[in-house]
Coordinates of C-alpha atoms and ligand atoms in Angstrom, one line a residue:
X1151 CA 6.7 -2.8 24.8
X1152 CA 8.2 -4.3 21.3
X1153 CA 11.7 -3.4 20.2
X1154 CA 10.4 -2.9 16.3
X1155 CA 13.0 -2.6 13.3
X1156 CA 10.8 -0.4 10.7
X1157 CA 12.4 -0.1 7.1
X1158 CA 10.8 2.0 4.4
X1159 CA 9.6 5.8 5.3
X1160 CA 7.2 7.0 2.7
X1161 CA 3.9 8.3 2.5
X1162 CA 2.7 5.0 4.3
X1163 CA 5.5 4.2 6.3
X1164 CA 5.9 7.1 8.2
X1165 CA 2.6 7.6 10.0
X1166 CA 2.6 3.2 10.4
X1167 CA 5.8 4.0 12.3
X1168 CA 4.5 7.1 14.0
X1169 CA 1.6 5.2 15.7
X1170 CA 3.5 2.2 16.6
X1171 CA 5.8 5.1 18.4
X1172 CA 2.4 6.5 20.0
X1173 CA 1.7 2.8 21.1
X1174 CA 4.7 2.9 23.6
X1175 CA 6.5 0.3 21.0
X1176 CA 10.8 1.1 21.3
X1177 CA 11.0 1.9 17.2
X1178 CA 14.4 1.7 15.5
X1179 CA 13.5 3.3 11.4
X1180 CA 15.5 3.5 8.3
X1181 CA 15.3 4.5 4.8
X1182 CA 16.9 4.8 2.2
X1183 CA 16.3 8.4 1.0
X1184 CA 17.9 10.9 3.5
X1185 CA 14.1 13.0 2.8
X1186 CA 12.7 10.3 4.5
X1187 CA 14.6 10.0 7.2
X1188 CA 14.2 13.5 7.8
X1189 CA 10.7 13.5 7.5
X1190 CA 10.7 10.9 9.6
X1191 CA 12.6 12.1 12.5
X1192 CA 10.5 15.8 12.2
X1193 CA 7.5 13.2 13.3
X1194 CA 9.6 12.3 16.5
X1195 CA 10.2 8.3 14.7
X1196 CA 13.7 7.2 15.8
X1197 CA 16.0 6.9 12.3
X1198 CA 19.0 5.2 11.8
X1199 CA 21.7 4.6 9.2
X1200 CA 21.1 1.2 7.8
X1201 CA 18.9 -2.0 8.0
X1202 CA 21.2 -3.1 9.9
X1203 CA 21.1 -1.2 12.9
X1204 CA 17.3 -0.7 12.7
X1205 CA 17.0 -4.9 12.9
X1206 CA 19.9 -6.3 14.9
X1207 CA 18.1 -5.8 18.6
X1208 CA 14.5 -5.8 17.2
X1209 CA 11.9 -8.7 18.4
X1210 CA 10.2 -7.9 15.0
X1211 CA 11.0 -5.9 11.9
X1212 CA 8.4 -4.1 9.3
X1213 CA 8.9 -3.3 6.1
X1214 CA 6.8 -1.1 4.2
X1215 CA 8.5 -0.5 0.7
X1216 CA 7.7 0.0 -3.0
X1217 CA 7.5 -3.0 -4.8
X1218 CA 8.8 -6.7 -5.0
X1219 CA 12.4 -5.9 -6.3
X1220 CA 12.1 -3.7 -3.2
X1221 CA 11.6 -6.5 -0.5
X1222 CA 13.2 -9.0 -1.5
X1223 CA 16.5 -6.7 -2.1
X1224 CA 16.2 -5.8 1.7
X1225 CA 14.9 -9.0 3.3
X1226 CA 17.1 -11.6 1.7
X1227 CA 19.8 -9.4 0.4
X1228 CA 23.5 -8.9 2.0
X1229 CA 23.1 -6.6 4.9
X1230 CA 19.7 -7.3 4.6
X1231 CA 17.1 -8.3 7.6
X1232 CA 17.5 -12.2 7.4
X1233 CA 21.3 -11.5 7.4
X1234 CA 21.1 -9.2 10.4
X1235 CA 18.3 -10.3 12.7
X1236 CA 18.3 -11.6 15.9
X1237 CA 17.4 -14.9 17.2
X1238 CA 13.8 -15.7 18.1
X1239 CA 12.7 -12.4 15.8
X1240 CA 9.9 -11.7 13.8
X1241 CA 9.5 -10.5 10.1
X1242 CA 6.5 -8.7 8.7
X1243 CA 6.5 -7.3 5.6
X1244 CA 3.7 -4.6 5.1
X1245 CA 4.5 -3.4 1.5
X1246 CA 2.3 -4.6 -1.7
X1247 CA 4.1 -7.0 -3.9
X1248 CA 3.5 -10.4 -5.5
X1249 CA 1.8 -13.5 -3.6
X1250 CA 4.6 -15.8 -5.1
X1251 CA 7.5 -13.5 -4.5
X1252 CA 5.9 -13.1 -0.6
X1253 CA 5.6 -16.5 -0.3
X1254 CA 9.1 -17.2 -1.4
X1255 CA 10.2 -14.9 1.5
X1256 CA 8.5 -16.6 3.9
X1257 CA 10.0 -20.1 2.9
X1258 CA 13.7 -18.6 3.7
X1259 CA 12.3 -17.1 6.7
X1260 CA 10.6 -20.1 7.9
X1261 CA 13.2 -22.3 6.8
X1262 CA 16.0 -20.5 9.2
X1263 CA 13.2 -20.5 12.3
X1264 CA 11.6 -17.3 12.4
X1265 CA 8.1 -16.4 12.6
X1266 CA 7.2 -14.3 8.9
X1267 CA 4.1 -12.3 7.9
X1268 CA 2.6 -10.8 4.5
X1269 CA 0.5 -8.1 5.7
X1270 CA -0.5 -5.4 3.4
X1271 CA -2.5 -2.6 4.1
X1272 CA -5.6 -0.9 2.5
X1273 CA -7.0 2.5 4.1
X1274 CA -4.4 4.8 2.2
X1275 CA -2.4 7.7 3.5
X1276 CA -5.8 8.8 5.9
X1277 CA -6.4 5.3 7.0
X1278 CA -2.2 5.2 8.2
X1279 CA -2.6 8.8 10.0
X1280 CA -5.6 7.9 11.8
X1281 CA -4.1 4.6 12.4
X1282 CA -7.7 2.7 11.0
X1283 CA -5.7 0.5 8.1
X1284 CA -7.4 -2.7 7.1
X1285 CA -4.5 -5.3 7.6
X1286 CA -4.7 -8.4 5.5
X1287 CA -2.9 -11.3 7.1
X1288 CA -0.9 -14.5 5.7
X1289 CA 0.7 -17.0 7.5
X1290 CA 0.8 -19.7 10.2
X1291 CA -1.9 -18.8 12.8
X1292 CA 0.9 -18.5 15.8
X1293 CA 3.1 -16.0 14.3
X1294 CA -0.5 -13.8 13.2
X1295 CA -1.6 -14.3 17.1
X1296 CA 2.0 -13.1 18.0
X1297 CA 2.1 -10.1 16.0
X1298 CA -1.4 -9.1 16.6
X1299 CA -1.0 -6.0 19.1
X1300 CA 1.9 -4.7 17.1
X1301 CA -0.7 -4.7 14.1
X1302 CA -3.4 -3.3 16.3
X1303 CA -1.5 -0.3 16.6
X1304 CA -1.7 0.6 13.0
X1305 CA -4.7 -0.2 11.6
X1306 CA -8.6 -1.0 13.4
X1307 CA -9.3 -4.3 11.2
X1308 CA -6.4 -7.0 11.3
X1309 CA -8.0 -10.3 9.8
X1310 CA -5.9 -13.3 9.4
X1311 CA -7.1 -14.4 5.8
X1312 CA -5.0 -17.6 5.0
X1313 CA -1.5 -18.9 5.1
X1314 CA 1.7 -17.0 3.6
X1315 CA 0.8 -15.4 0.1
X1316 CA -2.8 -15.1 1.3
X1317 CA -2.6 -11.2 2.7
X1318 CA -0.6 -10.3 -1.3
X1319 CA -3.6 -12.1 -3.0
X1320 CA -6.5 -10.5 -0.7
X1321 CA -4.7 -7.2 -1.7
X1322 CA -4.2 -7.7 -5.0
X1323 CA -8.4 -8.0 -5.2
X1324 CA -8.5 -4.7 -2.9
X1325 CA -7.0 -3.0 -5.9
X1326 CA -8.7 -4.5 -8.6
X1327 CA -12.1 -3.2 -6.5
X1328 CA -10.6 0.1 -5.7
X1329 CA -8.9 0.6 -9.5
X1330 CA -12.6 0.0 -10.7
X1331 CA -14.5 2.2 -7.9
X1332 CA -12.6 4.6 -9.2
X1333 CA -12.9 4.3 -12.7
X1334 CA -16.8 4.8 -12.1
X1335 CA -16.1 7.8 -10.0
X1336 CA -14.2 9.5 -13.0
X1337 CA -17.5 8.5 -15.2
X1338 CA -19.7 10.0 -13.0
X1339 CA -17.7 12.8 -12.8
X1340 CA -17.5 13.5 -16.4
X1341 CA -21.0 12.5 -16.6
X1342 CA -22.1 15.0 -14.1
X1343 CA -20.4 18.2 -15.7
X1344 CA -21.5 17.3 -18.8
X1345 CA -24.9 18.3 -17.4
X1346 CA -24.1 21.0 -15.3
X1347 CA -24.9 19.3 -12.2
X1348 CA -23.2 20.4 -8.8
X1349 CA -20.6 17.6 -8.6
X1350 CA -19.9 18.1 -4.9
X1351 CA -23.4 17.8 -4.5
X1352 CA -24.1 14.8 -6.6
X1353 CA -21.5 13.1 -4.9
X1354 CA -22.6 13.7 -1.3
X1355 CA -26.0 12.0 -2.2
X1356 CA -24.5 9.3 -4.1
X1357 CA -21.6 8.8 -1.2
X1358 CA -24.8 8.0 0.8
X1359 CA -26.7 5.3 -1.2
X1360 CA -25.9 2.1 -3.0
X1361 CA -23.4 3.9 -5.0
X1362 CA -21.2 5.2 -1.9
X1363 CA -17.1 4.1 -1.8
X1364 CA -14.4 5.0 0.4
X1365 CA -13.2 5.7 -2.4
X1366 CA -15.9 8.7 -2.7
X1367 CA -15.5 9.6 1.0
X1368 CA -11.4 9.7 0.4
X1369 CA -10.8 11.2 -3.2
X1370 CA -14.1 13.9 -3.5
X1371 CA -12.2 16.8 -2.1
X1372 CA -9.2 16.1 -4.2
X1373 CA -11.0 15.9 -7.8
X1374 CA -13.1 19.0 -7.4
X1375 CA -10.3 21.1 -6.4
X1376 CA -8.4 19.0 -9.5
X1377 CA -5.2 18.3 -6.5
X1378 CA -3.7 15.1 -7.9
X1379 CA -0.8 15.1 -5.3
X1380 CA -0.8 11.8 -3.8
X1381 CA -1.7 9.9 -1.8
X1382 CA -1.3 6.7 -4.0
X1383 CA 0.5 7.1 -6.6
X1384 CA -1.0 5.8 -10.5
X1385 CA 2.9 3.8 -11.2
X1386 CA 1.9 1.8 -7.8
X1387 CA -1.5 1.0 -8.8
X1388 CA -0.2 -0.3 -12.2
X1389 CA 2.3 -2.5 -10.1
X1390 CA -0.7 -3.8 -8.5
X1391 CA -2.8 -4.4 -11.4
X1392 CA 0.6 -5.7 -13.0
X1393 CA 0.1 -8.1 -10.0
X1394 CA -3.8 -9.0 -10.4
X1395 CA -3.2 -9.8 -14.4
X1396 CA -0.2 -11.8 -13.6
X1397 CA -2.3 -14.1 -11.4
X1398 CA -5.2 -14.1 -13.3
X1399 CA -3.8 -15.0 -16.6
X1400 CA -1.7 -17.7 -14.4
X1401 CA -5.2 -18.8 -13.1
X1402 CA -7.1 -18.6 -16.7
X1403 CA -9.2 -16.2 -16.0
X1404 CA -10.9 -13.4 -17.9
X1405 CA -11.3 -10.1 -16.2
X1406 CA -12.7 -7.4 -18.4
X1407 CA -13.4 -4.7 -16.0
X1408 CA -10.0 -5.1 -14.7
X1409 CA -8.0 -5.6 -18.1
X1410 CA -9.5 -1.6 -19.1
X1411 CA -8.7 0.1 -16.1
X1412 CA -5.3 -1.5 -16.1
X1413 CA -5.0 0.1 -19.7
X1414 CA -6.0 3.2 -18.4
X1415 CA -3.8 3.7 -15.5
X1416 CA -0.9 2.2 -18.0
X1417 CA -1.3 5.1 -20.4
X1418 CA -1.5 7.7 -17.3
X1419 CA 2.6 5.7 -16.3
X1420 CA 3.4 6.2 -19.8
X1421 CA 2.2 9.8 -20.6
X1422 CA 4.6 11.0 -17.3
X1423 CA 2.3 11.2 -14.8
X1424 CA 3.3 7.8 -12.4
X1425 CA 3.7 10.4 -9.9
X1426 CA 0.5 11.7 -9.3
X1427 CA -2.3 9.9 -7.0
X1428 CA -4.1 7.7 -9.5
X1429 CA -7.4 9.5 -8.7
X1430 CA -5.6 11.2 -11.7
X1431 CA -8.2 8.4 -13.8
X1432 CA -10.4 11.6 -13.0
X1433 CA -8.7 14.1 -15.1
X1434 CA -7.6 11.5 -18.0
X1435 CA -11.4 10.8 -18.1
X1436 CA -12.3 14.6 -18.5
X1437 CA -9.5 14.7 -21.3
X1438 CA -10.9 12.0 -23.3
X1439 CA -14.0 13.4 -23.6
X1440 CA -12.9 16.7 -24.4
X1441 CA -11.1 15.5 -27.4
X1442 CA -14.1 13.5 -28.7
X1443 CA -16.8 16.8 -28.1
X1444 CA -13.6 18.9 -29.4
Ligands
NAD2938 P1 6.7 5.5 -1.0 O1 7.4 5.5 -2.3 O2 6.2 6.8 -0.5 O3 7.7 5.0 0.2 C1 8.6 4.0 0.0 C2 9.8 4.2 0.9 O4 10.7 3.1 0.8 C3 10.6 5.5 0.5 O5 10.7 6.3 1.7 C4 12.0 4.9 0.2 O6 13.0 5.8 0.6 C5 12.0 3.6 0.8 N1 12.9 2.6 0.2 C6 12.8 2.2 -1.1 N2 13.7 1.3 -1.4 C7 14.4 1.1 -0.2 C8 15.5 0.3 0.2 N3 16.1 -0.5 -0.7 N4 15.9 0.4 1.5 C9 15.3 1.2 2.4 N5 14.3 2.0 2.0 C10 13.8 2.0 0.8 O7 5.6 4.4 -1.1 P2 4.2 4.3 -0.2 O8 3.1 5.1 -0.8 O9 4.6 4.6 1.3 O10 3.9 2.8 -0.4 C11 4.6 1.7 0.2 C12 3.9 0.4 -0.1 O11 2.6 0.4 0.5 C13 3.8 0.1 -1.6 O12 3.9 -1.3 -1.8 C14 2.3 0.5 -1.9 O13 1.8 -0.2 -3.0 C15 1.6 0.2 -0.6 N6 0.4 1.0 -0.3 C16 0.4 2.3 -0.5 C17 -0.7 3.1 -0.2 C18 -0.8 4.6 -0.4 O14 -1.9 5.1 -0.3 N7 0.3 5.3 -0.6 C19 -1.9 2.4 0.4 C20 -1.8 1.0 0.6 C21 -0.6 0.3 0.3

């Protein structure tokens, strides 16, 4: 059994910390919204009050939190987990943020003696439930090989894909592939209507073939019964393809594909609707060609 400091509740967060409870793990959680820690707690997760007490007695803390501001605020901040761990600890930090702000963490990790890990997740809010996450791993082999049952518990494929920085930039192509499956689904979608095909049809055959995503397995249900509730919300996929451009124009490269949707979930942020699951590219599709045919 791992003592395990677990900061950051949310749609994510909560089942990760729920099935390293079911794994026998001691779990100390906190977050900062009060409706997260109550959620939390109704799922039978210990909660605390503050980082503090969630990663003072921990062997390793997780943090699974919104964006880069977000980590480095509570890693490296006052009362934050380098400030309050223990000796010998572990830091693993499962949220989505930049490769260079991750591997910045690690240096003032590393540099103080403790083992760190970037290890974001893909598998969405399912994938966390049933506890199948794919796990993208940077960092020093040790410290992956250390962390690895802990990890097990979460997700079913834990790769260890380079040193710290390595699991952001793996993740930051996850999202360029899923922003673009999903692109094509809201095509086909719009495509499909146009003709008066049965969508939920179309897309069980397609699902099957060449042309089959998770992201057609995961978001089908939601689009034809127009439920945008997320799930993944659009403003974190634009922080993630905020993420990809960065390092692409850093890198001098030209991504068309990726430079469109990115527009396209932008304008879905700007119009109000950050809050929805992006699968939301669905409906913004159907609206744009309603106001062309209009
Ligand atoms: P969320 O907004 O639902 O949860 C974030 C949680 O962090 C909230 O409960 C909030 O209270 C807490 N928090 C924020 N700032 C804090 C602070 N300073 N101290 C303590 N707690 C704080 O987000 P989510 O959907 O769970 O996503 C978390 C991360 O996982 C993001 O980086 C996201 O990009 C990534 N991710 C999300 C999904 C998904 O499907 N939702 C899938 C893969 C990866």
């Amino acid at each position: 059994m791992t003592s395990i400091g677990f900061i950051g509740l949310g749609i994510m967060g909560r089942p990760m910390a729920a099935n390293l409870v079911k794994a026998g793990h001691s779990v100390s959680a906190f977050s900062r919204s009060q409706e997260s820690r109550n959620a939390a707690s109704a799922l039978g997760i210990p909660v605390v009050e503050s980082v503090r007490a969630a990663v003072e007695t921990a062997d390793v803390v997780i943090s699974m939190l919104p964006d880069s501001p977000d980590v480095e605020a509570v890693a490296l901040g006052d009362e934050g987990i380098l400030a309050s761990l223990g000796p010998g600890a572990g830091y693993i930090d499962m949220s989505t943020i930049s490769p260079a702000v991750a591997r910045r963490i690690a240096a003032a990790f590393r540099d103080q003696g403790y083992s760190v890990l970037d290890a974001p997740v893909s598998g969405g809010e399912a994938g966390a439930k049933e506890g199948s996450l794919s796990i993208m791993v940077g960092g020093d082999q040790g410290d992956f090989e250390r962390w690895h049952k802990e990890l097990g518990a979460m997700g079913t494929t834990v790769v260890h894909v380079g040193e710290s920085g390595a699991g952001q930039t793996v993740k930051a192509a996850n999202q360029l592939v899923v922003a673009g499956h999903l692109q094509m689904l809201a095509e086909a979608v719009v495509f499909l209507e146009a003709q008066q095909a049965d969508v939920g049809l179309a897309l069980s055959v397609i699902a099957r073939g060449l042309g089959g995503s998770t992201v057609i397995d995961r978001k089908t249900a939601g689009v034809l019964e127009d439920d945008y509730r997320p799930g993944f919300r659009a403003e974190l996929h634009h922080k993630d393809l905020n993420i990809v451009n960065d390092a692409a124009r850093t890198a001098g490269l030209s991504l068309p594909v990726t430079s469109l949707v990115s527009g396209l979930v932008q304008s879905i942020v700007e119009r109000g609707d950050g809050g929805l699951d992006h699968s939301i590219l669905v409906s913004s599709a159907r609206n744009a060609n309603a106001a062309v045919n209009a």
